[in-house]
Amino acid sequence: MVLQCQSVGAWLLFAYAVSASPADESAVRGSRTDQGDQALDEKHQDTYGTFASEFYDLRYLSEEGYPFPTAPPVDPFARIRVDDCGKTKGCFRYGKPGCNAETCDYFLSYRRIGADVEFELSADTEGWVAVGFSSDKKMGGDDVMACVHDDNGRVRIQHFYNVGQWAKEIKRNPARDEEGVFENNRVTCRFKRPVYVPRDETIVDLHLSWYYLFAWGPAIQGSITRHDIDSPPVSENVVSIYRYEDIFMPSAAYQTFSSPFCLLLIVALTFYLLMGTP
C-alpha cells in the first residue's frame, strides 16, 4: 500500500513537470518583471513629483513662500590703506599736507606681488586718473596706465602710449586683476601688471627705474581729455619698485608759502614792519 502511494506521488510530480512548459515559466517571469517595473515607475513618479514640487516652490512662489534665487553679492572695493606707505608699499601723495588716498588731489601706491606689481590710483576727478612711466620728466614716448570712468558708471583700466602731448590707446593691455570704483566724485582703481614683459616700444619693464608722471582730468563719453593742470606733478627722482618710499608733494595751493624764497621774503617783511622805517 505504501509502495502504491509512493508511485502515485512520483507520477503526479512527473506529470506537473511535464505540464509546466518553458512558455509558462516565461509568462511567470514576465509577470514578475512587469510588477517590478510598475513599482519602479511608481517610485520614479514619486521622486519626479517631489523634485518638480520643490523646483516650483523655489522658482515661482512669491516672497511669502521661498525667496527667489539671487546672484551672490559682489565684494566691495577694498579701501586703500595709507598706513602701509613706506613699509610694505611705496606711495606718492599730491595735495594738502597730511592727505590720504581719499583726500589727496592725486594718490598712487605700488608694491611687488610675486611676478607682478600692484598699483592703486585715486584722484579728485570725475573722469580719469593715470600714471606714466618715462625715461625723462617730459611727456612723449611714455607707457601710460589710466583708470577711466565711463558713462555707464564703470571704471575701466586702459593702456596708452604718449605721442608728444597726445595719448594713443594701445590694444595690448598688460593690466590684470582690475577693479575700480567712482565714489564721492573720485576715481579710484587697483590693478596688477607684470614686472617683466616681452620687448615692446609701448610697454616698459618695471624692474628698471623710471620717472613717474602723475595726471588726472575729465573724460567725455569714456574717452580721456586734457589733464586738469597745465604742469602735472612728476617724481623728483626715478622710482624703483624694489624700494618703498612715502613721498608727499604739496599742490600748488600749498607751495607758495613753503618755498625758501617766499619764507625769506616773509621774514624780511616781518622784520621791516617790526623795526619800522628809518
mmCIF file of C-alpha atoms in Angstrom:
data_model
loop_
_atom_site.group_PDB
_atom_site.id
_atom_site.type_symbol
_atom_site.label_atom_id
_atom_site.label_comp_id
_atom_site.label_asym_id
_atom_site.label_seq_id
_atom_site.Cartn_x
_atom_site.Cartn_y
_atom_site.Cartn_z
ATOM 1 C CA MET A 1 0.000 0.000 0.000
ATOM 2 C CA VAL A 2 2.859 2.234 0.861
ATOM 3 C CA LEU A 3 4.553 1.482 -2.404
ATOM 4 C CA GLN A 4 1.411 2.362 -4.319
ATOM 5 C CA CYS A 5 1.174 5.774 -2.587
ATOM 6 C CA GLN A 6 4.809 6.483 -3.377
ATOM 7 C CA SER A 7 4.228 5.509 -7.007
ATOM 8 C CA VAL A 8 1.195 7.750 -7.258
ATOM 9 C CA GLY A 9 3.153 10.699 -5.716
ATOM 10 C CA ALA A 10 6.044 10.225 -8.145
ATOM 11 C CA TRP A 11 3.644 10.033 -11.075
ATOM 12 C CA LEU A 12 1.932 13.313 -10.021
ATOM 13 C CA LEU A 13 5.308 15.124 -9.736
ATOM 14 C CA PHE A 14 6.322 13.877 -13.173
ATOM 15 C CA ALA A 15 3.015 14.974 -14.679
ATOM 16 C CA TYR A 16 3.396 18.519 -13.182
ATOM 17 C CA ALA A 17 6.941 18.830 -14.507
ATOM 18 C CA VAL A 18 5.838 17.816 -17.986
ATOM 19 C CA SER A 19 2.846 20.188 -17.978
ATOM 20 C CA ALA A 20 4.919 23.268 -16.905
ATOM 21 C CA SER A 21 6.277 24.332 -20.297
ATOM 22 C CA PRO A 22 9.072 26.977 -20.884
ATOM 23 C CA ALA A 23 6.431 29.351 -22.200
ATOM 24 C CA ASP A 24 4.607 29.207 -18.870
ATOM 25 C CA GLU A 25 7.828 29.932 -16.971
ATOM 26 C CA SER A 26 8.474 32.890 -19.232
ATOM 27 C CA ALA A 27 4.980 34.160 -18.543
ATOM 28 C CA VAL A 28 5.577 33.905 -14.801
ATOM 29 C CA ARG A 29 8.879 35.746 -15.044
ATOM 30 C CA GLY A 30 7.258 38.334 -17.288
ATOM 31 C CA SER A 31 4.513 38.862 -14.770
ATOM 32 C CA ARG A 32 7.044 39.346 -12.024
ATOM 33 C CA THR A 33 9.110 41.738 -14.200
ATOM 34 C CA ASP A 34 6.031 43.779 -15.036
ATOM 35 C CA GLN A 35 5.235 44.086 -11.373
ATOM 36 C CA GLY A 36 8.829 45.244 -10.623
ATOM 37 C CA ASP A 37 8.784 47.770 -13.473
ATOM 38 C CA GLN A 38 5.471 49.108 -12.264
ATOM 39 C CA ALA A 39 6.905 49.529 -8.784
ATOM 40 C CA LEU A 40 9.974 51.330 -10.202
ATOM 41 C CA ASP A 41 7.748 53.584 -12.312
ATOM 42 C CA GLU A 42 5.666 54.481 -9.292
ATOM 43 C CA LYS A 43 8.851 55.244 -7.314
ATOM 44 C CA HIS A 44 10.191 57.344 -10.210
ATOM 45 C CA GLN A 45 6.914 59.239 -10.449
ATOM 46 C CA ASP A 46 7.071 59.966 -6.734
ATOM 47 C CA THR A 47 10.686 61.184 -6.999
ATOM 48 C CA TYR A 48 9.971 63.373 -10.040
ATOM 49 C CA GLY A 49 6.883 64.794 -8.382
ATOM 50 C CA THR A 50 8.898 65.719 -5.310
ATOM 51 C CA PHE A 51 11.601 67.366 -7.455
ATOM 52 C CA ALA A 52 9.056 69.256 -9.572
ATOM 53 C CA SER A 53 7.238 70.430 -6.478
ATOM 54 C CA GLU A 54 10.428 71.672 -4.848
ATOM 55 C CA PHE A 55 11.565 73.371 -8.067
ATOM 56 C CA TYR A 56 8.179 75.040 -8.466
ATOM 57 C CA ASP A 57 8.237 76.241 -4.866
ATOM 58 C CA LEU A 58 11.744 77.651 -5.267
ATOM 59 C CA ARG A 59 11.246 79.265 -8.628
ATOM 60 C CA TYR A 60 7.674 80.515 -8.630
ATOM 61 C CA LEU A 61 6.488 81.089 -5.105
ATOM 62 C CA SER A 62 6.086 84.706 -4.026
ATOM 63 C CA GLU A 63 8.005 86.426 -1.260
ATOM 64 C CA GLU A 64 5.560 84.893 1.200
ATOM 65 C CA GLY A 65 6.940 81.463 0.308
ATOM 66 C CA TYR A 66 10.506 80.584 -0.603
ATOM 67 C CA PRO A 67 12.661 83.519 -1.806
ATOM 68 C CA PHE A 68 13.615 83.781 -5.466
ATOM 69 C CA PRO A 69 17.167 82.682 -6.294
ATOM 70 C CA THR A 70 19.578 85.653 -6.311
ATOM 71 C CA ALA A 71 23.138 86.162 -7.538
ATOM 72 C CA PRO A 72 25.889 86.098 -4.888
ATOM 73 C CA PRO A 73 26.852 89.568 -3.621
ATOM 74 C CA VAL A 74 29.815 91.319 -5.257
ATOM 75 C CA ASP A 75 32.718 92.103 -2.947
ATOM 76 C CA PRO A 76 33.003 95.856 -2.378
ATOM 77 C CA PHE A 77 36.136 97.746 -3.376
ATOM 78 C CA ALA A 78 38.662 97.478 -0.554
ATOM 79 C CA ARG A 79 39.728 100.890 0.712
ATOM 80 C CA ILE A 80 43.334 101.917 0.065
ATOM 81 C CA ARG A 81 45.449 101.683 3.198
ATOM 82 C CA VAL A 82 47.901 104.539 3.695
ATOM 83 C CA ASP A 83 49.443 103.352 6.961
ATOM 84 C CA ASP A 84 51.373 100.792 4.866
ATOM 85 C CA CYS A 85 53.062 103.557 2.856
ATOM 86 C CA GLY A 86 56.833 103.407 3.123
ATOM 87 C CA LYS A 87 56.626 99.979 4.772
ATOM 88 C CA THR A 88 55.044 97.355 2.551
ATOM 89 C CA LYS A 89 54.373 99.613 -0.425
ATOM 90 C CA GLY A 90 55.569 102.859 -1.949
ATOM 91 C CA CYS A 91 53.288 105.899 -2.105
ATOM 92 C CA PHE A 92 53.066 109.307 -3.726
ATOM 93 C CA ARG A 93 50.680 111.934 -2.385
ATOM 94 C CA TYR A 94 49.926 115.226 -4.051
ATOM 95 C CA GLY A 95 47.706 117.803 -2.386
ATOM 96 C CA LYS A 96 47.165 119.120 1.101
ATOM 97 C CA PRO A 97 49.726 118.149 3.766
ATOM 98 C CA GLY A 98 48.593 115.060 5.672
ATOM 99 C CA CYS A 99 46.137 113.957 2.964
ATOM 100 C CA ASN A 100 45.352 110.308 2.289
ATOM 101 C CA ALA A 101 44.035 108.236 -0.597
ATOM 102 C CA GLU A 102 40.561 109.733 -0.175
ATOM 103 C CA THR A 103 41.541 113.384 0.272
ATOM 104 C CA CYS A 104 44.682 113.958 -1.824
ATOM 105 C CA ASP A 105 44.341 115.630 -5.194
ATOM 106 C CA TYR A 106 46.258 112.625 -6.503
ATOM 107 C CA PHE A 107 47.410 109.398 -4.853
ATOM 108 C CA LEU A 108 49.443 106.431 -6.117
ATOM 109 C CA SER A 109 50.851 103.339 -4.440
ATOM 110 C CA TYR A 110 52.861 100.399 -5.753
ATOM 111 C CA ARG A 111 54.058 97.094 -4.336
ATOM 112 C CA ARG A 112 55.532 93.878 -5.668
ATOM 113 C CA ILE A 113 53.407 90.720 -5.511
ATOM 114 C CA GLY A 114 55.299 87.794 -6.974
ATOM 115 C CA ALA A 115 55.940 88.461 -10.641
ATOM 116 C CA ASP A 116 53.536 91.433 -10.665
ATOM 117 C CA VAL A 117 53.396 94.987 -9.421
ATOM 118 C CA GLU A 118 50.114 96.124 -7.907
ATOM 119 C CA PHE A 119 49.156 99.753 -8.425
ATOM 120 C CA GLU A 120 46.491 101.769 -6.621
ATOM 121 C CA LEU A 121 45.422 105.125 -8.039
ATOM 122 C CA SER A 122 42.978 107.743 -6.831
ATOM 123 C CA ALA A 123 42.257 111.332 -7.840
ATOM 124 C CA ASP A 124 39.751 114.077 -7.200
ATOM 125 C CA THR A 125 38.079 113.881 -10.604
ATOM 126 C CA GLU A 126 35.005 112.538 -12.356
ATOM 127 C CA GLY A 127 36.974 111.441 -15.431
ATOM 128 C CA TRP A 128 40.305 109.607 -15.302
ATOM 129 C CA VAL A 129 43.475 109.122 -13.274
ATOM 130 C CA ALA A 130 46.756 107.833 -14.700
ATOM 131 C CA VAL A 131 50.424 107.099 -14.119
ATOM 132 C CA GLY A 132 53.075 107.282 -16.824
ATOM 133 C CA PHE A 133 56.499 105.622 -16.914
ATOM 134 C CA SER A 134 59.045 107.914 -18.543
ATOM 135 C CA SER A 135 62.788 107.949 -19.188
ATOM 136 C CA ASP A 136 62.746 111.712 -18.626
ATOM 137 C CA LYS A 137 60.404 114.162 -16.937
ATOM 138 C CA LYS A 138 58.564 115.123 -20.107
ATOM 139 C CA MET A 139 55.554 113.760 -21.944
ATOM 140 C CA GLY A 140 56.295 111.879 -25.130
ATOM 141 C CA GLY A 141 57.141 108.229 -25.735
ATOM 142 C CA ASP A 142 55.719 107.164 -22.361
ATOM 143 C CA ASP A 143 53.957 103.997 -21.227
ATOM 144 C CA VAL A 144 50.729 105.092 -19.504
ATOM 145 C CA MET A 145 48.151 103.199 -17.438
ATOM 146 C CA ALA A 146 44.844 105.035 -16.919
ATOM 147 C CA CYS A 147 41.673 104.306 -14.981
ATOM 148 C CA VAL A 148 38.751 105.819 -16.887
ATOM 149 C CA HIS A 149 35.253 106.457 -15.575
ATOM 150 C CA ASP A 150 32.783 105.828 -18.419
ATOM 151 C CA ASP A 151 29.172 106.933 -18.929
ATOM 152 C CA ASN A 152 27.847 103.643 -17.519
ATOM 153 C CA GLY A 153 29.427 104.305 -14.138
ATOM 154 C CA ARG A 154 32.185 101.734 -14.579
ATOM 155 C CA VAL A 155 35.901 102.339 -14.108
ATOM 156 C CA ARG A 156 37.974 100.669 -16.820
ATOM 157 C CA ILE A 157 41.760 100.255 -16.891
ATOM 158 C CA GLN A 158 43.252 101.258 -20.239
ATOM 159 C CA HIS A 159 46.749 101.296 -21.712
ATOM 160 C CA PHE A 160 48.068 104.342 -23.598
ATOM 161 C CA TYR A 161 51.252 105.491 -25.292
ATOM 162 C CA ASN A 162 52.100 109.168 -25.314
ATOM 163 C CA VAL A 163 52.877 110.555 -28.736
ATOM 164 C CA GLY A 164 54.003 114.069 -27.888
ATOM 165 C CA GLN A 165 51.127 115.621 -25.929
ATOM 166 C CA TRP A 166 48.605 113.156 -27.324
ATOM 167 C CA ALA A 167 47.736 109.808 -25.717
ATOM 168 C CA LYS A 168 47.082 106.910 -28.090
ATOM 169 C CA GLU A 169 45.237 103.877 -26.715
ATOM 170 C CA ILE A 170 47.083 100.584 -27.189
ATOM 171 C CA LYS A 171 45.077 97.380 -27.579
ATOM 172 C CA ARG A 172 47.732 95.318 -25.849
ATOM 173 C CA ASN A 173 46.865 95.933 -22.217
ATOM 174 C CA PRO A 174 49.162 94.399 -19.558
ATOM 175 C CA ALA A 175 46.701 95.071 -16.700
ATOM 176 C CA ARG A 176 45.039 92.203 -14.859
ATOM 177 C CA ASP A 177 43.007 91.703 -11.689
ATOM 178 C CA GLU A 178 41.367 95.021 -12.454
ATOM 179 C CA GLU A 179 38.893 96.741 -10.166
ATOM 180 C CA GLY A 180 37.735 100.311 -9.830
ATOM 181 C CA VAL A 181 35.055 102.496 -8.340
ATOM 182 C CA PHE A 182 33.667 106.004 -8.673
ATOM 183 C CA GLU A 183 32.530 107.409 -5.335
ATOM 184 C CA ASN A 184 32.396 110.867 -3.766
ATOM 185 C CA ASN A 185 33.492 112.470 -7.044
ATOM 186 C CA ARG A 186 36.699 110.407 -7.030
ATOM 187 C CA VAL A 187 38.025 107.810 -9.451
ATOM 188 C CA THR A 188 39.828 105.014 -7.601
ATOM 189 C CA CYS A 189 41.248 101.813 -9.069
ATOM 190 C CA ARG A 190 43.552 98.887 -8.415
ATOM 191 C CA PHE A 191 45.301 96.602 -10.916
ATOM 192 C CA LYS A 192 48.400 94.493 -11.483
ATOM 193 C CA ARG A 193 50.815 94.311 -14.363
ATOM 194 C CA PRO A 194 53.855 92.056 -14.883
ATOM 195 C CA VAL A 195 57.295 93.191 -13.819
ATOM 196 C CA TYR A 196 58.846 91.706 -16.943
ATOM 197 C CA VAL A 197 57.248 91.961 -20.376
ATOM 198 C CA PRO A 198 58.376 90.972 -23.891
ATOM 199 C CA ARG A 199 60.270 93.747 -25.594
ATOM 200 C CA ASP A 200 57.801 96.318 -26.885
ATOM 201 C CA GLU A 201 58.125 100.020 -27.592
ATOM 202 C CA THR A 202 54.859 100.833 -25.821
ATOM 203 C CA ILE A 203 55.354 98.744 -22.649
ATOM 204 C CA VAL A 204 58.296 99.189 -20.299
ATOM 205 C CA ASP A 205 59.899 96.701 -17.948
ATOM 206 C CA LEU A 206 59.126 97.734 -14.407
ATOM 207 C CA HIS A 207 62.234 96.098 -12.970
ATOM 208 C CA LEU A 208 64.012 99.153 -14.377
ATOM 209 C CA SER A 209 63.686 102.562 -12.740
ATOM 210 C CA TRP A 210 61.566 105.252 -14.370
ATOM 211 C CA TYR A 211 60.286 108.718 -13.669
ATOM 212 C CA TYR A 212 56.623 108.571 -12.750
ATOM 213 C CA LEU A 213 54.249 111.050 -14.377
ATOM 214 C CA PHE A 214 51.053 111.748 -12.425
ATOM 215 C CA ALA A 215 47.962 113.035 -14.225
ATOM 216 C CA TRP A 216 44.172 113.206 -13.970
ATOM 217 C CA GLY A 217 41.396 115.001 -15.768
ATOM 218 C CA PRO A 218 37.889 114.909 -17.238
ATOM 219 C CA ALA A 219 36.501 112.325 -19.639
ATOM 220 C CA ILE A 220 33.893 112.652 -22.370
ATOM 221 C CA GLN A 221 31.847 109.521 -23.120
ATOM 222 C CA GLY A 222 34.544 107.358 -21.584
ATOM 223 C CA SER A 223 37.407 108.999 -23.513
ATOM 224 C CA ILE A 224 40.134 110.920 -21.713
ATOM 225 C CA THR A 225 40.680 114.623 -22.416
ATOM 226 C CA ARG A 226 43.411 117.075 -21.405
ATOM 227 C CA HIS A 227 44.594 116.819 -17.796
ATOM 228 C CA ASP A 228 43.310 119.224 -15.164
ATOM 229 C CA ILE A 229 46.513 121.197 -14.564
ATOM 230 C CA ASP A 230 48.990 122.563 -17.107
ATOM 231 C CA SER A 231 52.043 121.030 -15.426
ATOM 232 C CA PRO A 232 51.129 117.713 -13.775
ATOM 233 C CA PRO A 233 53.432 116.578 -10.973
ATOM 234 C CA VAL A 234 56.405 114.331 -11.709
ATOM 235 C CA SER A 235 58.533 112.268 -9.361
ATOM 236 C CA GLU A 236 61.696 114.143 -8.447
ATOM 237 C CA ASN A 237 63.837 111.039 -8.981
ATOM 238 C CA VAL A 238 63.485 107.772 -10.822
ATOM 239 C CA VAL A 239 61.327 105.252 -8.992
ATOM 240 C CA SER A 240 62.394 101.695 -8.209
ATOM 241 C CA ILE A 241 59.751 99.107 -7.408
ATOM 242 C CA TYR A 242 62.292 97.490 -5.085
ATOM 243 C CA ARG A 243 62.368 100.497 -2.762
ATOM 244 C CA TYR A 244 59.289 101.598 -0.858
ATOM 245 C CA GLU A 245 59.032 105.285 -0.010
ATOM 246 C CA ASP A 246 56.275 107.584 1.173
ATOM 247 C CA ILE A 247 56.665 110.838 -0.743
ATOM 248 C CA PHE A 248 54.483 113.891 -0.308
ATOM 249 C CA MET A 249 54.320 116.678 -2.897
ATOM 250 C CA PRO A 250 52.358 119.795 -1.945
ATOM 251 C CA SER A 251 49.884 121.019 -4.525
ATOM 252 C CA ALA A 252 50.166 124.498 -5.997
ATOM 253 C CA ALA A 253 47.935 125.970 -3.305
ATOM 254 C CA TYR A 254 50.445 124.880 -0.621
ATOM 255 C CA GLN A 255 53.699 125.508 -2.490
ATOM 256 C CA THR A 256 53.573 129.326 -2.245
ATOM 257 C CA PHE A 257 54.495 129.605 1.412
ATOM 258 C CA SER A 258 56.696 126.532 1.539
ATOM 259 C CA SER A 259 59.373 127.675 -0.934
ATOM 260 C CA PRO A 260 62.610 129.056 0.630
ATOM 261 C CA PHE A 261 62.336 132.316 -1.299
ATOM 262 C CA CYS A 262 58.827 133.014 -0.001
ATOM 263 C CA LEU A 263 59.828 132.189 3.561
ATOM 264 C CA LEU A 264 62.775 134.557 3.303
ATOM 265 C CA LEU A 265 60.524 137.252 1.892
ATOM 266 C CA ILE A 266 58.043 136.812 4.750
ATOM 267 C CA VAL A 267 60.842 137.035 7.355
ATOM 268 C CA ALA A 268 62.247 140.183 5.738
ATOM 269 C CA LEU A 269 58.815 141.802 5.542
ATOM 270 C CA THR A 270 58.072 140.962 9.180
ATOM 271 C CA PHE A 271 61.419 142.390 10.302
ATOM 272 C CA TYR A 272 60.802 145.525 8.281
ATOM 273 C CA LEU A 273 57.352 146.072 9.839
ATOM 274 C CA LEU A 274 58.622 145.489 13.373
ATOM 275 C CA MET A 275 61.660 147.730 13.098
ATOM 276 C CA GLY A 276 59.869 150.440 11.141
ATOM 277 C CA THR A 277 61.360 152.666 8.530
ATOM 278 C CA PRO A 278 64.408 154.862 9.374
#
